[in-house]
PDB file of C-alpha atoms in Angstrom:
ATOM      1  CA  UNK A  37      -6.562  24.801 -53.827  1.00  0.00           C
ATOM      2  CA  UNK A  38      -9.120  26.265 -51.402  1.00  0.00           C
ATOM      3  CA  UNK A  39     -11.643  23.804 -50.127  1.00  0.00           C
ATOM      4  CA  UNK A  40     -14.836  23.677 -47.583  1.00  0.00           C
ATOM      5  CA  UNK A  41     -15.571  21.028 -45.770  1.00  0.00           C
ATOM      6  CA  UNK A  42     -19.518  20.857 -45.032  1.00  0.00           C
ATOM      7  CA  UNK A  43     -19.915  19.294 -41.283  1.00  0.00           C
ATOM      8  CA  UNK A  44     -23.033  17.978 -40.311  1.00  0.00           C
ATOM      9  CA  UNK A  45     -24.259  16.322 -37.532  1.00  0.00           C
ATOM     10  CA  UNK A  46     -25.507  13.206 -39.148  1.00  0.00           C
ATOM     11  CA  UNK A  47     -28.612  11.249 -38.264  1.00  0.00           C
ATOM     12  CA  UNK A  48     -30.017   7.601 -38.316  1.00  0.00           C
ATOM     13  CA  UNK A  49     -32.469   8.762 -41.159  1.00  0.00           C
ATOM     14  CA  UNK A  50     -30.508   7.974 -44.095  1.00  0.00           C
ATOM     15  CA  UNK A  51     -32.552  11.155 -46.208  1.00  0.00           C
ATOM     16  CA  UNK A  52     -31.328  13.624 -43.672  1.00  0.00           C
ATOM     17  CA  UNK A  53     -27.743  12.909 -44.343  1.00  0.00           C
ATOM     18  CA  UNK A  54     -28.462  12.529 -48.092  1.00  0.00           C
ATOM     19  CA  UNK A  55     -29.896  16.073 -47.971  1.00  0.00           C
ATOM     20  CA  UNK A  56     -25.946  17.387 -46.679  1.00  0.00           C
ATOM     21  CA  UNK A  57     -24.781  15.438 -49.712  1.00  0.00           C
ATOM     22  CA  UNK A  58     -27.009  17.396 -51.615  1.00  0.00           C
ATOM     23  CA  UNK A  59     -26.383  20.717 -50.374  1.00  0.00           C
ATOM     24  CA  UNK A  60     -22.545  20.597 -50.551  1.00  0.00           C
ATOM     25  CA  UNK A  61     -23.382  19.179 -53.885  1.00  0.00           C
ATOM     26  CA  UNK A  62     -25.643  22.718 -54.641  1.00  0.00           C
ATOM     27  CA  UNK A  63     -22.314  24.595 -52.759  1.00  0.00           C
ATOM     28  CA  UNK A  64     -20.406  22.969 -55.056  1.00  0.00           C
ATOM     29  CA  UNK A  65     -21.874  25.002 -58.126  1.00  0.00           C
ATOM     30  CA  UNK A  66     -22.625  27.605 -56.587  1.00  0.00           C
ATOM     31  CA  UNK A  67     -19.274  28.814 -54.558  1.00  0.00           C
ATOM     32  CA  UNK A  68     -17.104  27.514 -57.585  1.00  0.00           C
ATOM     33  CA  UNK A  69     -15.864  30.895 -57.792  1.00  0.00           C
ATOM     34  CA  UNK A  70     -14.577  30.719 -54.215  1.00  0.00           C
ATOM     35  CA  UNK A  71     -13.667  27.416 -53.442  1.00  0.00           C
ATOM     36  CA  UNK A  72     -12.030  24.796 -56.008  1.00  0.00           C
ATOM     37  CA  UNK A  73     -13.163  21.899 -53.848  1.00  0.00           C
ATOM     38  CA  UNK A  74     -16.381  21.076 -51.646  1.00  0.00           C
ATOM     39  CA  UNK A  75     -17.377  17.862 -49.581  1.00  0.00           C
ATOM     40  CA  UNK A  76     -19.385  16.686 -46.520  1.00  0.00           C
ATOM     41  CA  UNK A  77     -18.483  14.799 -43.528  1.00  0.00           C
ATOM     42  CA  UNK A  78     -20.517  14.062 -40.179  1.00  0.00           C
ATOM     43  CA  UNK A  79     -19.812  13.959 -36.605  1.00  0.00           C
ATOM     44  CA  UNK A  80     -21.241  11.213 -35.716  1.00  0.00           C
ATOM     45  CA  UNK A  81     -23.763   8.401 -36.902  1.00  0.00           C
ATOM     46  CA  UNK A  82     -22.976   8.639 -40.615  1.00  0.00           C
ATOM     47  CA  UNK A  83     -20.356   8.199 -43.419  1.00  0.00           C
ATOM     48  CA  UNK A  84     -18.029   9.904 -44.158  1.00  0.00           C
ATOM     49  CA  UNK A  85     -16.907  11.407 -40.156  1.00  0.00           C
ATOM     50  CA  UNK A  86     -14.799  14.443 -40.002  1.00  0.00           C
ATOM     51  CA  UNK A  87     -10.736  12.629 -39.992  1.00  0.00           C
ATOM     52  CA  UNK A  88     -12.079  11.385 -43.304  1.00  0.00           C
ATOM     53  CA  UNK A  89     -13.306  14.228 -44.767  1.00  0.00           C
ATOM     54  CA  UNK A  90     -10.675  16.095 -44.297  1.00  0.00           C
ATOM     55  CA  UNK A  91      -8.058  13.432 -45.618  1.00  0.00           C
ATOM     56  CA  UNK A  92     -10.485  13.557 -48.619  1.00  0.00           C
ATOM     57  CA  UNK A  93     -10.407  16.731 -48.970  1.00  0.00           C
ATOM     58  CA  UNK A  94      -6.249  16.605 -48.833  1.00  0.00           C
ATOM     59  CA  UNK A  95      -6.225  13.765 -51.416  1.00  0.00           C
ATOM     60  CA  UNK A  96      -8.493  16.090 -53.689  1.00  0.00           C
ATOM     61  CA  UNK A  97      -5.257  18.441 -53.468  1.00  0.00           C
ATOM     62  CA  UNK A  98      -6.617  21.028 -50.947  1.00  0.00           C
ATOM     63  CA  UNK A  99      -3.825  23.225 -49.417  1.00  0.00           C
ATOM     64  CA  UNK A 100      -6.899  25.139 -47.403  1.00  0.00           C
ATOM     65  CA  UNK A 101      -9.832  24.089 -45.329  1.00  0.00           C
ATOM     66  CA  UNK A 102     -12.644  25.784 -44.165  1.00  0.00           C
ATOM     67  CA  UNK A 103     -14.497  23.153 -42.017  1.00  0.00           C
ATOM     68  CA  UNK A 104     -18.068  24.540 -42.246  1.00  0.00           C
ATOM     69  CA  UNK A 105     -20.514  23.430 -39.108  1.00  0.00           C
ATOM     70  CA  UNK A 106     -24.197  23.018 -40.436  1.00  0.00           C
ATOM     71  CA  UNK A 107     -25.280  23.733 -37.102  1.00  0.00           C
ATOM     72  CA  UNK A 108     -27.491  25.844 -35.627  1.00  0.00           C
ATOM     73  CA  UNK A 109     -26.244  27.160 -32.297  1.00  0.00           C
ATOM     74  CA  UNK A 110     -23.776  27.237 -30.779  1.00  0.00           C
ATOM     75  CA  UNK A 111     -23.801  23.672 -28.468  1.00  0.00           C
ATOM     76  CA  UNK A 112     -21.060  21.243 -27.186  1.00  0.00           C
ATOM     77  CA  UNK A 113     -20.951  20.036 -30.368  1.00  0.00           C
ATOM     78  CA  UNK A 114     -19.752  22.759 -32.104  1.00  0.00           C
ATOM     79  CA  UNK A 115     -17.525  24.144 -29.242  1.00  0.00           C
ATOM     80  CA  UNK A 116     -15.895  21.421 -28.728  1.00  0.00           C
ATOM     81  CA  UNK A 117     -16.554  18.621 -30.399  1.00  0.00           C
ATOM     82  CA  UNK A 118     -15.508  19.479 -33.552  1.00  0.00           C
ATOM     83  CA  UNK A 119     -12.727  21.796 -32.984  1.00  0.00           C
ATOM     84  CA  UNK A 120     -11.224  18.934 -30.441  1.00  0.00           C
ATOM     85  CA  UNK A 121     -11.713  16.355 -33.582  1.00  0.00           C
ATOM     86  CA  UNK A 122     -10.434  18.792 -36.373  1.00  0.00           C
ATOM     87  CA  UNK A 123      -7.370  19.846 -34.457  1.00  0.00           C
ATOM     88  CA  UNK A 124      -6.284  15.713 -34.249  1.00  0.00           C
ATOM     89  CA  UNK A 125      -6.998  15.517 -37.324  1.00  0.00           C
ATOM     90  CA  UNK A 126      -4.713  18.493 -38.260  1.00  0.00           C
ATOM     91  CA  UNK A 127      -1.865  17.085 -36.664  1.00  0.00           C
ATOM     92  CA  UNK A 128      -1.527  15.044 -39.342  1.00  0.00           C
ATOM     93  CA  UNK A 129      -2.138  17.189 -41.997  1.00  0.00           C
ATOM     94  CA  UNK A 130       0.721  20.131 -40.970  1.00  0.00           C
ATOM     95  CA  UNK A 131       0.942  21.953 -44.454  1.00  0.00           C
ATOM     96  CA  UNK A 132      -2.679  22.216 -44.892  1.00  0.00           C
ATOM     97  CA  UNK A 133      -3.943  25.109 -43.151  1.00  0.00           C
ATOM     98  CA  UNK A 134      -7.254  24.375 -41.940  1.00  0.00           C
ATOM     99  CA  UNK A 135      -9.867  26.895 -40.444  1.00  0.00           C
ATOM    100  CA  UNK A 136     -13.353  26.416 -38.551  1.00  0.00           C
ATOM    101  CA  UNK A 137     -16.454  28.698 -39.861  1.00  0.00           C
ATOM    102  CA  UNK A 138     -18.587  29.856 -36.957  1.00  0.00           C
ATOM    103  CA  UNK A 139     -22.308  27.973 -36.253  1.00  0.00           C
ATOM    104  CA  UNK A 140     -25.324  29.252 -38.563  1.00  0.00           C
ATOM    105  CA  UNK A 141     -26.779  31.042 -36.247  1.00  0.00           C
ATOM    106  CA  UNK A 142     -24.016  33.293 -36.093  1.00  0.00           C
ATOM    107  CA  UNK A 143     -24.706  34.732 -39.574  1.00  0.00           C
ATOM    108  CA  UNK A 144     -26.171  38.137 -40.182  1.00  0.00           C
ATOM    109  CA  UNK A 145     -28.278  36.146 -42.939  1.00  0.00           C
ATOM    110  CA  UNK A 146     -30.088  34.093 -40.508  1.00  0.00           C
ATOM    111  CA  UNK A 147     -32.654  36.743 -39.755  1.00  0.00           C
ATOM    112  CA  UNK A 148     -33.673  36.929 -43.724  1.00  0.00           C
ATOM    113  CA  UNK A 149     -33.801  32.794 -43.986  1.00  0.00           C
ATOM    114  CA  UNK A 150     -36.107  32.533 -40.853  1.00  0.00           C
ATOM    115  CA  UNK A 151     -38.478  35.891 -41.631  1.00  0.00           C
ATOM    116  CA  UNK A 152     -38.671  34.080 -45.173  1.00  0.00           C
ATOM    117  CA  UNK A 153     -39.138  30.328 -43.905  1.00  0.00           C
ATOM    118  CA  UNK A 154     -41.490  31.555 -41.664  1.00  0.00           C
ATOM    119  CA  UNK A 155     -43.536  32.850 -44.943  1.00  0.00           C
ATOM    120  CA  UNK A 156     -43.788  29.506 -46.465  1.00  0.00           C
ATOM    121  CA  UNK A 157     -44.847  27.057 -43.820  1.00  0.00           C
ATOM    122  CA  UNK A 158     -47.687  25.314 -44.986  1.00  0.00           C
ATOM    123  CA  UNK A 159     -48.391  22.142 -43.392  1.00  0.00           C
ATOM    124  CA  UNK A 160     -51.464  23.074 -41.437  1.00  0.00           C
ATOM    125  CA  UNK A 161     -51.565  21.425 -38.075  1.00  0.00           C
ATOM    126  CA  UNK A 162     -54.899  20.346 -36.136  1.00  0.00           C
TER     127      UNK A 162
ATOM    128  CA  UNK B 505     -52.780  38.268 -34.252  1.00  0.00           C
ATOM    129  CA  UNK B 506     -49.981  36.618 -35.640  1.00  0.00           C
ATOM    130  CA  UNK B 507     -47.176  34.736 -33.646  1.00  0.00           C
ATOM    131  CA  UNK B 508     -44.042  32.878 -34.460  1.00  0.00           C
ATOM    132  CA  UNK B 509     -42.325  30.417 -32.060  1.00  0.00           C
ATOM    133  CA  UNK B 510     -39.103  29.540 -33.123  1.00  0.00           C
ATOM    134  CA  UNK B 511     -38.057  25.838 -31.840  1.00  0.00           C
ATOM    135  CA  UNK B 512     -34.944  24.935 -31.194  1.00  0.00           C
ATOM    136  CA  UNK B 513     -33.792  21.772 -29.934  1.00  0.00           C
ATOM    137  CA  UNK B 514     -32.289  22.646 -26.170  1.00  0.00           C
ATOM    138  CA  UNK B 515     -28.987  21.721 -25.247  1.00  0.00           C
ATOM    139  CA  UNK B 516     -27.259  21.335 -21.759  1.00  0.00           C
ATOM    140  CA  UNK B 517     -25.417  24.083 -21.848  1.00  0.00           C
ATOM    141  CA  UNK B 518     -27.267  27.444 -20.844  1.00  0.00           C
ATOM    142  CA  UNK B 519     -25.135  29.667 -23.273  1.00  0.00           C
ATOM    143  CA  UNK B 520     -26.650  28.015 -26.392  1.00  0.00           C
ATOM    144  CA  UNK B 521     -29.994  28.180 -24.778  1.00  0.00           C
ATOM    145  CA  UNK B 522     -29.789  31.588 -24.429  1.00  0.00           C
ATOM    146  CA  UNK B 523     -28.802  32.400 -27.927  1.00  0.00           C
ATOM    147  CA  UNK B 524     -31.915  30.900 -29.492  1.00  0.00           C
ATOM    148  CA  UNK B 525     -33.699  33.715 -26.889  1.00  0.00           C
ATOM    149  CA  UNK B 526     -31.290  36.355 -28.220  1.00  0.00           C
ATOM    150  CA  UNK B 527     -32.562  35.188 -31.707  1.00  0.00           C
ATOM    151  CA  UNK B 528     -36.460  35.020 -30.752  1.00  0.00           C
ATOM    152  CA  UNK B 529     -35.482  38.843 -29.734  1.00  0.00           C
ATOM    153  CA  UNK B 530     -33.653  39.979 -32.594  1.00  0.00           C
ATOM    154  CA  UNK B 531     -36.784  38.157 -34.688  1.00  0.00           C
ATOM    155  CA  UNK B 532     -39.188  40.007 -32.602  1.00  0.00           C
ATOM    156  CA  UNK B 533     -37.604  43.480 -34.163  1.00  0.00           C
ATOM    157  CA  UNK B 534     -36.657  42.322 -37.447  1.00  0.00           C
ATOM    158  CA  UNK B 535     -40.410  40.789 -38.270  1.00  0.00           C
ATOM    159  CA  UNK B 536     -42.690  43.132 -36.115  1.00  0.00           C
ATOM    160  CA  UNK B 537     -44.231  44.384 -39.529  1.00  0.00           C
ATOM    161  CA  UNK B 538     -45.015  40.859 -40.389  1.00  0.00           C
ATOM    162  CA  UNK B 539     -45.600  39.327 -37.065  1.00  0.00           C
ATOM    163  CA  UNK B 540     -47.218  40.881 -33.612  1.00  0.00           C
ATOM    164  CA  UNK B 541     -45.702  37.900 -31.261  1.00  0.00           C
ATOM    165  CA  UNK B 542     -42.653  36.309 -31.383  1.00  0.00           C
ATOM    166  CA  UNK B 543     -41.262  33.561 -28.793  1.00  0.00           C
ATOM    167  CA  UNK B 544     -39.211  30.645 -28.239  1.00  0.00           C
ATOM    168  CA  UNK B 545     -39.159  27.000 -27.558  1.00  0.00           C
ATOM    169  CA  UNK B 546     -37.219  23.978 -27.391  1.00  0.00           C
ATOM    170  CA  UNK B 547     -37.764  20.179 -28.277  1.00  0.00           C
ATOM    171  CA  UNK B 548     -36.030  19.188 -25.047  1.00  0.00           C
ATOM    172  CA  UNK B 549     -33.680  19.741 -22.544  1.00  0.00           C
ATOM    173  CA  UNK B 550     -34.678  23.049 -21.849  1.00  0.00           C
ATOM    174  CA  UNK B 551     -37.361  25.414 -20.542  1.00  0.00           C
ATOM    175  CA  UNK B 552     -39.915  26.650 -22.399  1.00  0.00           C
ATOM    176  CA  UNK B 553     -41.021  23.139 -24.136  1.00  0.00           C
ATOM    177  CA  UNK B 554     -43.039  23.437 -27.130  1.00  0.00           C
ATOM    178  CA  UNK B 555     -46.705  22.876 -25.543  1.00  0.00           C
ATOM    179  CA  UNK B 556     -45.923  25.664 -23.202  1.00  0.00           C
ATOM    180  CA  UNK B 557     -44.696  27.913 -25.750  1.00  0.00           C
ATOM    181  CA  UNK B 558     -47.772  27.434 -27.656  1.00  0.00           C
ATOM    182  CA  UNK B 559     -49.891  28.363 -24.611  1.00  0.00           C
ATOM    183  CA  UNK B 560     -47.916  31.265 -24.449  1.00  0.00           C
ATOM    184  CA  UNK B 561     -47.917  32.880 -27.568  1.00  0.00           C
ATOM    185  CA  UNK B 562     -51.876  31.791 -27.676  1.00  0.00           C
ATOM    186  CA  UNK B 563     -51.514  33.815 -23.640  1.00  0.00           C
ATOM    187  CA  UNK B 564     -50.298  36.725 -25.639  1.00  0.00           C
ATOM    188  CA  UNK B 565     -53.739  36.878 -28.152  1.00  0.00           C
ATOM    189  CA  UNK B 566     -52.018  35.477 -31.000  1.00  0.00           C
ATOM    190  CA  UNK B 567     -54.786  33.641 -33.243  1.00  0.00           C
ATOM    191  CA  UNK B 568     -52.176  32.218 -35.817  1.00  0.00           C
ATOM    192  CA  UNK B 569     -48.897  30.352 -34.901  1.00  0.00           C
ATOM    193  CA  UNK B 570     -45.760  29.665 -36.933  1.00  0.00           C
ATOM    194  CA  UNK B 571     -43.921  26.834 -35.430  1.00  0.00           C
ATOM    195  CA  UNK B 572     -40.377  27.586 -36.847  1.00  0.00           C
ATOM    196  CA  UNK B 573     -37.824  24.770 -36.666  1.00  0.00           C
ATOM    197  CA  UNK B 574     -34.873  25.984 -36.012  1.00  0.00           C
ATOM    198  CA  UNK B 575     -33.034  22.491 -37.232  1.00  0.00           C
ATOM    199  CA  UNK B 576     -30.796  22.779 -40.128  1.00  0.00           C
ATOM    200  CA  UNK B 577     -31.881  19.345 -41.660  1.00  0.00           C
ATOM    201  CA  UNK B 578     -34.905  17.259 -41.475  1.00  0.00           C
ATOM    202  CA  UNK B 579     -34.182  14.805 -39.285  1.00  0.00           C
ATOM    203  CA  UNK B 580     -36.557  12.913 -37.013  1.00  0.00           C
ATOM    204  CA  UNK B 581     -36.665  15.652 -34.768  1.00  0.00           C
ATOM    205  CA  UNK B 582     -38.165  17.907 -37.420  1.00  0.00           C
ATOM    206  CA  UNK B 583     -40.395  15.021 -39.633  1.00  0.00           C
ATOM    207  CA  UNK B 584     -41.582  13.369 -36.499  1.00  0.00           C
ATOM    208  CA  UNK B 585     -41.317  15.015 -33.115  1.00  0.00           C
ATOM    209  CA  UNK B 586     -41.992  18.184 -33.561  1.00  0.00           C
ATOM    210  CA  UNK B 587     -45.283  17.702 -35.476  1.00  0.00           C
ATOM    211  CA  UNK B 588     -46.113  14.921 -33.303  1.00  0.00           C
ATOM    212  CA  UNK B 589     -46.460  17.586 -29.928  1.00  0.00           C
ATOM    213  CA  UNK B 590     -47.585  20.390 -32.294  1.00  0.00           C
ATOM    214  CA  UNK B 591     -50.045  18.659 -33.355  1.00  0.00           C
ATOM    215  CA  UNK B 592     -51.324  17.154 -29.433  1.00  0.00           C
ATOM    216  CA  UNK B 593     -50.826  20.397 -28.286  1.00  0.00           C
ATOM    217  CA  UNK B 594     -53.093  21.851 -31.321  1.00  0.00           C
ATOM    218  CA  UNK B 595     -55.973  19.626 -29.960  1.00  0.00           C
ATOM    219  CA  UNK B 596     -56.126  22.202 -27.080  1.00  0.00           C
ATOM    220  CA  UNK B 597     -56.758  25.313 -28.522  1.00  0.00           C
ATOM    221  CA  UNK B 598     -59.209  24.064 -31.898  1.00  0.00           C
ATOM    222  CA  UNK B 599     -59.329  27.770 -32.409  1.00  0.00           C
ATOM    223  CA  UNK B 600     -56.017  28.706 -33.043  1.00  0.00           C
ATOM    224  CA  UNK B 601     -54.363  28.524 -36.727  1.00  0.00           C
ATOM    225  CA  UNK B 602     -50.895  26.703 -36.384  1.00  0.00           C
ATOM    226  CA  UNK B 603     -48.586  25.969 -39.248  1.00  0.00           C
ATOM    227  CA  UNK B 604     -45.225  24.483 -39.208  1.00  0.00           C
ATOM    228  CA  UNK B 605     -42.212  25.980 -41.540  1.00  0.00           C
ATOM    229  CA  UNK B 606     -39.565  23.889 -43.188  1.00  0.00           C
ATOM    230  CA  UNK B 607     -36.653  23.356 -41.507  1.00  0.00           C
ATOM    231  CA  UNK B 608     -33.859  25.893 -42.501  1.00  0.00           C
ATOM    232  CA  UNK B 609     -32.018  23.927 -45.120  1.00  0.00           C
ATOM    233  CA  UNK B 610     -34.768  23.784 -47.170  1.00  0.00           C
ATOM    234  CA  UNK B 611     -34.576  27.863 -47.411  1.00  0.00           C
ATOM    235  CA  UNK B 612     -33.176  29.117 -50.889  1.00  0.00           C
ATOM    236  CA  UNK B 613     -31.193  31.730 -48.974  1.00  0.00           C
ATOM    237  CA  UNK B 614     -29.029  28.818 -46.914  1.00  0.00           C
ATOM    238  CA  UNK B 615     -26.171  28.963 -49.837  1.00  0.00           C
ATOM    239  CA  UNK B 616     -26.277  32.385 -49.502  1.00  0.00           C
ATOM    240  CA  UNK B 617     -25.556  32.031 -45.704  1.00  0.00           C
ATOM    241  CA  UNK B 618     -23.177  29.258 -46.123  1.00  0.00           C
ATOM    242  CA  UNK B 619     -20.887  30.869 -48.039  1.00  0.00           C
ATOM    243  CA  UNK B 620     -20.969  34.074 -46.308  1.00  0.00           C
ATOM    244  CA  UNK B 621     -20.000  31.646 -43.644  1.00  0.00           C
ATOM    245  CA  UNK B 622     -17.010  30.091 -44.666  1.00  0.00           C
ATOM    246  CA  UNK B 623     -15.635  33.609 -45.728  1.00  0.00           C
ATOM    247  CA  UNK B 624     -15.632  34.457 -41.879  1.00  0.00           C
ATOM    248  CA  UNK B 625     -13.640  31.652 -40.706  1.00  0.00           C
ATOM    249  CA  UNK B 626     -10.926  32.636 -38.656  1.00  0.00           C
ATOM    250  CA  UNK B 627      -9.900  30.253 -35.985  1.00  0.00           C
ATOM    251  CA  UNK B 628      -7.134  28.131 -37.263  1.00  0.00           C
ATOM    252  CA  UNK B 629      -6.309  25.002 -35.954  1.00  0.00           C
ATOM    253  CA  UNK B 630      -2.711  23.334 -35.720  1.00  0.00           C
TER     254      UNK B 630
END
């Protein structure tokens, strides 16, 4: 069983980290065809962290992980931080095999979602 | 003439920095029909801050700005600071059109993008 494991970076605003619940939710139904199994975890500042997440996503009988970052660039956070957590975390998990998407930045899609963002901003300023 | 300035938040590290450049570049050729000016900004942490960015692309002749958050949720940063020095930095150029775009969650392309994503994961942990 092939599962992703959306990774944000979690906030203090409890709507921003119900809007990564949402969108794995909307990944959910819409990678079905892919992926038999998709959750969310954070960094930092929010439930469920990453050692979690992935445990969940084991007890949901995953035998694959894609840990997706829902980050931007490239930073320490995404560098580092996560790969240092999600390799601990595999240690524990040795029959799983577990795998780290790149940033969203990195996409060749990203050009399309900002040309087309940039088409609907609305909220006037000044 | 019409400008973009993507805004990113700045990080310490220079390489990440740099990549939201290399993106404000690759914008600048993918959106040149749409858009005659296209620079970069960042929150914090890094050179060129947002009121300066504005001042440049207005420098450049643009008339209309699109200040494009390049956050992937809405988090404080997005709902509160950013608009917040848009919109003091708007107060100095009352002739200027300036707009803000949704952060890039919010586009209908992101599942698109995250799924292309997790198909490129390749480095495997444990």
């Amino acid at each position: 069983m092939k599962a992703i494991l959306l990774v944000a970076h979690g906030s203090r605003r409890t709507q921003s980290n119900d809007e990564v619940f949402s969108l794995a939710d909307k990944l959910r139904s819409n990678s079905a065809q892919q992926f038999d199994i998709v959750n969310a975890a954070f960094l930092e500042l929010a439930e469920v962290l990453i050692p979690d997440g992935i445990k969940q996503c084991v007890n949901d009988g995953a035998t694959s992980i894609i840990v997706l970052p829902y980050f931007s660039n490239s930073g320490r956070h995404v560098v580092e931080d996560i790969p240092n957590i999600v390799s601990n975390t595999a240690d524990q998990h040795p029959d799983i095999v577990i795998k780290i998407a790149p940033h969203l930045g990195a996409s060749d899609l990203m050009m399309d979602l900002l040309i087309a963002s940039a088409d609907t901003a609305e909220s006037k300023v000044a």
